[in-house]
Amino acid sequence: MSGSIDSKEIYTFDEAYERLLGMDLNGVPGIAAGIKNVPPMEDLISLEGKTAIVTGGARGLGITIVNRLAEAGAKVVIVDLAVEFAEAAVAFFGTKGYQVKFFKADIRDLDRIQGAIDFAVKEFGSLDILVNNAGLWQIKHYCDFTEEDWDLCLDVCLKGTFFFTQKAAKQMVKQGTGGRVVNTISVGAYSMENYVGCMSPYVAAKGGILAMSRSLARELKPLGIAINCVCPPGMATVGGAHSGVPKDIMELMGTFPSVPVADPDKVARVVRMVVSDVGVLFQGSDIVADDGTRWQLRK
Ligand SMILES: NC(=O)c1ccc[n+]([C@@H]2O[C@H](COP(=O)([O-])OP(=O)(O)OC[C@H]3O[C@@H](n4cnc5c(N)ncnc54)[C@H](O)[C@@H]3O)[C@@H](O)[C@H]2O)c1
């Protein structure tokens, strides 16, 4: 072992433990010493000094994520197309004393992605956290999807997530301070067995984000960047309310067991945990916070 801090190569379990944590496994005072120095959980969940970008942060799940990150002390840039929602959000967060700004961008446009990152760095000094949350979906029979439908869904959900991550990671590497990326996926990324299908492009996009994140984790971890996915259940959001389910599919859905519809803030709490030092061991993980939707669990 060259260049190591000592020359001993093989340790007993107790020796290794003591070396790592300064803990003597065989004595109570030693055990106490091993937990004496851990920081309080409240400190670990803090995001003071961090800057985050939340795509699709103007409404729905996104605005609840912005709220939780800003509450934790992060400065946040909302990247969205929904100007009216975003401006109302920024005004609301201003009343709470949170540092939240808006940058209008379509995440399908690579130049606008770079513009959003440059804006965050210019306004707040760094980019430490990226939440790829913007997304959209359509519910149609497979034979009714058009090429335009497919391109729109895949470009926003999958392409937008990839290129935002690529450009954010470059910025994080430039800063030399590492970073966190969280991607919002969906139960559809795993299977549609508790549903009726009819969302093929969306399922392809979200499953793609899941697989892509695991691949990216291999490249990003050595750079100090953790990338993970959070999977929510069905949520009461603007997008959810305006999904435009055709009547025949609605009737079919009515014959399936109902799934939970969650308050998006409960998912936002998980995102905050994952991007904080509480979630420091998540790497290429998918954190399923779906209220049992995947297993059709009901009350
Ligand atoms: N609502 C649900 O039941 C549900 C369930 C599982 C996963 N999700 C996922 O959660 C995320 C948020 O969904 P939501 O329910 O809050 O939807 P929403 O429609 O309420 O919010 C999505 C936001 O993304 C923005 N957006 C869409 N396309 C964009 C683009 N090209 N560029 C920039 N911004 C764009 C919209 O303007 C909107 O503000 C999505 O990724 C969605 O797939 C939602």
XYZ file of C-alpha atoms and ligand atoms in Angstrom:
343
model
C 0.000 0.000 0.000
C 1.972 3.001 -1.197
C 1.210 6.546 -0.156
C -1.074 5.441 2.677
C -1.151 7.091 6.075
C 0.532 4.112 7.710
C 2.310 1.039 6.504
C 0.017 -1.588 8.068
C -2.042 -3.348 5.417
C -4.221 -5.734 7.377
C -6.290 -4.749 10.388
C -8.416 -6.769 12.730
C -12.077 -5.689 12.750
C -11.614 -3.926 16.102
C -8.461 -2.173 14.938
C -10.114 -0.973 11.741
C -13.119 0.299 13.686
C -10.955 2.106 16.168
C -8.896 3.597 13.376
C -11.991 4.849 11.552
C -14.074 6.158 14.417
C -11.694 6.383 17.305
C -13.967 3.878 19.015
C -12.874 1.106 21.342
C -15.441 -1.623 20.691
C -14.752 -3.345 23.956
C -15.555 -0.600 26.404
C -18.649 1.500 27.090
C -16.649 4.756 27.358
C -15.171 3.932 23.957
C -18.635 3.459 22.434
C -19.706 6.777 23.868
C -16.640 8.358 22.279
C -17.634 6.939 18.896
C -20.959 8.793 18.858
C -19.765 11.832 20.752
C -18.587 13.688 17.688
C -21.469 13.142 15.277
C -23.105 16.423 14.215
C -26.751 17.046 15.184
C -29.318 15.926 12.589
C -30.657 19.514 12.364
C -27.227 20.616 11.123
C -27.014 17.781 8.615
C -30.351 18.650 6.997
C -29.383 22.308 6.623
C -28.681 23.637 3.111
C -27.175 26.949 4.272
C -24.694 28.301 1.741
C -25.972 26.111 -1.117
C -27.544 27.183 -4.393
C -30.141 24.988 -6.049
C -31.898 24.938 -9.409
C -35.346 23.350 -9.513
C -36.734 22.805 -13.009
C -40.507 22.984 -13.183
C -40.311 24.808 -9.846
C -43.135 27.237 -10.603
C -45.959 24.959 -9.493
C -47.001 21.423 -8.581
C -44.350 19.231 -6.982
C -41.654 21.685 -8.054
C -42.896 24.606 -5.963
C -43.084 22.393 -2.869
C -39.450 21.355 -3.467
C -38.408 25.002 -3.841
C -40.179 25.742 -0.555
C -38.417 22.959 1.363
C -34.954 23.745 -0.062
C -35.322 27.474 0.634
C -36.618 26.715 4.136
C -33.384 24.759 4.671
C -31.368 27.864 3.792
C -30.642 27.229 0.101
C -30.853 29.968 -2.489
C -33.044 28.678 -5.287
C -33.521 29.396 -8.976
C -36.816 28.277 -10.465
C -36.351 27.259 -14.114
C -39.696 27.023 -15.847
C -41.813 28.168 -18.756
C -44.866 29.060 -16.682
C -44.130 32.755 -16.154
C -47.324 33.625 -14.293
C -46.929 30.775 -11.809
C -43.204 31.483 -11.377
C -43.661 35.188 -10.689
C -46.363 34.463 -8.131
C -44.066 31.884 -6.512
C -41.130 34.307 -6.302
C -43.398 36.960 -4.752
C -44.720 34.451 -2.198
C -41.235 33.237 -1.226
C -40.158 36.869 -0.889
C -42.776 37.312 1.845
C -41.156 34.423 3.708
C -37.701 35.969 3.400
C -36.457 33.175 1.134
C -33.942 33.871 -1.638
C -35.729 32.569 -4.731
C -35.353 33.850 -8.312
C -36.869 32.855 -11.628
C -35.169 32.127 -14.941
C -37.455 31.428 -17.880
C -36.223 28.527 -19.965
C -37.475 25.636 -21.998
C -35.333 22.726 -20.818
C -35.331 21.316 -24.358
C -33.120 24.242 -25.372
C -29.464 23.613 -24.484
C -28.499 27.285 -24.706
C -31.249 28.200 -22.234
C -30.047 25.448 -19.879
C -26.582 27.010 -19.915
C -28.200 30.423 -19.453
C -30.012 29.185 -16.347
C -26.810 27.813 -14.829
C -24.908 31.025 -15.576
C -27.792 32.991 -14.020
C -27.653 30.922 -10.810
C -23.888 31.401 -10.524
C -24.113 35.130 -11.270
C -26.982 35.760 -8.817
C -26.022 33.387 -6.018
C -22.347 32.530 -6.536
C -22.483 28.790 -7.203
C -24.558 25.813 -8.258
C -24.569 22.976 -5.747
C -27.915 21.207 -6.196
C -29.931 20.399 -9.312
C -33.457 19.013 -9.119
C -34.598 17.810 -12.545
C -38.324 17.953 -11.885
C -39.955 19.495 -14.989
C -42.010 16.946 -16.831
C -45.237 16.334 -18.683
C -47.318 13.411 -19.824
C -50.276 12.449 -21.959
C -52.695 9.601 -21.427
C -53.690 7.936 -24.712
C -54.059 4.501 -26.238
C -50.786 3.376 -27.792
C -52.239 3.623 -31.303
C -53.220 7.283 -30.841
C -49.793 8.673 -29.907
C -48.244 10.794 -32.659
C -44.574 11.370 -33.367
C -45.010 14.903 -31.976
C -46.424 13.488 -28.714
C -43.462 11.133 -28.410
C -40.845 13.805 -29.170
C -42.389 16.318 -26.759
C -42.459 13.897 -23.827
C -39.025 12.367 -24.441
C -37.416 15.740 -25.152
C -38.731 17.416 -22.000
C -38.399 14.512 -19.572
C -35.365 12.594 -20.801
C -33.313 14.907 -23.010
C -33.906 17.896 -20.720
C -32.802 15.888 -17.683
C -29.659 14.609 -19.398
C -28.412 17.928 -20.731
C -29.269 19.874 -17.580
C -27.298 17.306 -15.596
C -24.386 17.408 -18.046
C -24.074 21.196 -17.903
C -24.683 21.417 -14.138
C -22.037 18.747 -13.490
C -19.504 20.712 -15.556
C -20.207 23.770 -13.387
C -19.927 21.728 -10.184
C -16.602 20.266 -11.330
C -15.364 23.777 -12.154
C -16.260 24.910 -8.629
C -14.481 21.885 -7.153
C -17.015 21.469 -4.385
C -19.068 18.516 -5.650
C -22.827 18.570 -5.871
C -26.142 16.761 -5.795
C -28.551 15.922 -8.593
C -32.035 14.557 -7.976
C -34.369 13.430 -10.743
C -38.108 13.150 -10.273
C -39.262 9.892 -11.803
C -42.561 8.031 -11.552
C -44.071 4.722 -10.593
C -44.337 4.289 -14.366
C -40.543 3.943 -14.463
C -40.944 0.524 -12.839
C -44.190 -0.831 -14.177
C -47.742 0.123 -14.973
C -49.231 -2.981 -13.397
C -51.351 -0.963 -10.988
C -52.690 1.254 -13.736
C -54.004 0.927 -17.244
C -50.931 1.660 -19.339
C -51.775 4.348 -21.880
C -48.671 6.415 -21.036
C -46.045 4.691 -23.201
C -43.844 7.731 -24.021
C -43.888 8.886 -20.372
C -43.045 5.424 -19.091
C -40.175 5.209 -21.611
C -38.892 8.629 -20.524
C -39.080 7.986 -16.775
C -37.629 4.487 -17.093
C -34.906 6.071 -19.207
C -34.128 8.631 -16.501
C -33.859 5.838 -13.933
C -31.426 3.780 -16.031
C -29.486 6.847 -17.157
C -29.063 8.021 -13.547
C -27.525 4.700 -12.541
C -25.097 4.961 -15.440
C -24.258 8.601 -14.700
C -23.666 7.748 -11.034
C -20.570 5.774 -12.089
C -19.111 8.783 -13.863
C -20.213 11.452 -11.394
C -19.315 9.879 -8.037
C -15.548 10.172 -8.681
C -16.212 13.873 -9.376
C -17.909 14.326 -5.998
C -21.410 14.523 -7.492
C -24.228 12.261 -6.303
C -27.125 11.582 -8.655
C -30.318 9.914 -7.435
C -33.964 9.505 -8.388
C -37.016 10.142 -6.214
C -40.218 8.362 -7.200
C -43.463 10.032 -6.076
C -46.977 8.592 -6.050
C -49.885 10.209 -7.863
C -50.073 13.755 -6.532
C -52.584 16.562 -6.452
C -50.803 19.023 -8.780
C -51.782 21.328 -11.619
C -50.325 18.869 -14.118
C -52.122 15.976 -12.447
C -55.429 17.836 -12.521
C -55.103 18.671 -16.218
C -53.942 15.324 -17.516
C -56.894 15.178 -19.906
C -57.773 11.523 -19.570
C -60.021 10.373 -22.458
C -63.495 9.194 -21.379
C -63.016 5.542 -22.335
C -59.707 5.360 -20.475
C -61.296 7.082 -17.479
C -63.977 4.371 -17.440
C -61.292 1.688 -17.614
C -59.365 3.359 -14.795
C -62.526 3.300 -12.717
C -62.412 -0.498 -12.772
C -58.888 -0.541 -11.288
C -58.111 -0.249 -7.583
C -57.719 3.392 -6.682
C -54.193 4.539 -5.914
C -53.167 7.074 -3.283
C -53.117 10.724 -4.304
C -50.542 12.436 -2.176
C -49.741 15.924 -0.998
C -46.622 16.795 -3.062
C -45.002 18.398 -0.021
C -44.493 14.903 1.399
C -42.294 14.138 -1.620
C -40.508 17.499 -1.301
C -39.455 16.556 2.238
C -37.759 13.461 0.826
C -35.970 15.510 -1.844
C -34.647 17.844 0.844
C -33.340 14.874 2.796
C -31.647 13.348 -0.264
C -29.798 16.560 -1.240
C -28.680 17.273 2.333
C -25.939 15.565 4.308
C -28.586 13.277 5.805
C -28.670 11.621 2.374
C -24.912 11.482 1.958
C -24.824 7.755 1.175
C -27.358 7.876 -1.680
C -25.496 7.251 -4.956
C -27.296 6.089 -8.075
C -30.277 5.203 -5.858
C -33.974 5.318 -6.533
C -35.826 6.445 -3.443
C -39.397 5.247 -3.768
C -41.665 7.577 -1.786
C -44.893 6.422 -3.410
C -47.191 5.721 -0.444
C -47.368 2.084 -1.550
C -48.689 2.868 -5.038
C -46.397 0.318 -6.679
C -47.924 -2.454 -4.557
C -51.468 -1.076 -4.703
C -51.417 -0.625 -0.938
C -54.505 1.084 0.391
C -55.768 2.013 3.829
N -48.568 14.654 -10.538
C -48.324 13.370 -10.439
O -49.237 12.572 -10.141
C -46.933 12.830 -10.664
C -46.660 11.506 -10.312
C -45.368 10.997 -10.471
C -44.374 11.814 -10.989
N -44.658 13.104 -11.350
C -43.558 13.919 -11.885
O -43.372 15.024 -11.026
C -42.836 16.121 -11.788
C -43.689 17.358 -11.543
O -45.000 17.108 -12.023
P -46.266 17.937 -11.531
O -47.327 16.980 -11.235
O -45.844 18.921 -10.500
O -46.654 18.680 -12.901
P -47.036 20.219 -13.175
O -47.511 20.234 -14.587
O -47.956 20.738 -12.139
O -45.642 20.970 -13.062
C -44.632 20.744 -14.028
C -43.866 22.024 -14.269
O -42.885 21.755 -15.286
C -42.875 22.863 -16.187
N -42.397 22.451 -17.510
C -42.998 21.585 -18.361
N -42.295 21.514 -19.506
C -41.224 22.343 -19.367
C -40.153 22.705 -20.210
N -40.028 22.207 -21.452
N -39.231 23.574 -19.744
C -39.357 24.107 -18.512
N -40.352 23.800 -17.665
C -41.290 22.933 -18.093
C -44.336 23.320 -16.224
O -44.449 24.647 -16.715
C -44.750 23.163 -14.782
O -44.521 24.339 -14.046
C -42.846 15.673 -13.251
O -41.551 15.231 -13.618
C -43.817 14.514 -13.251
O -43.547 13.615 -14.283
C -45.903 13.626 -11.193
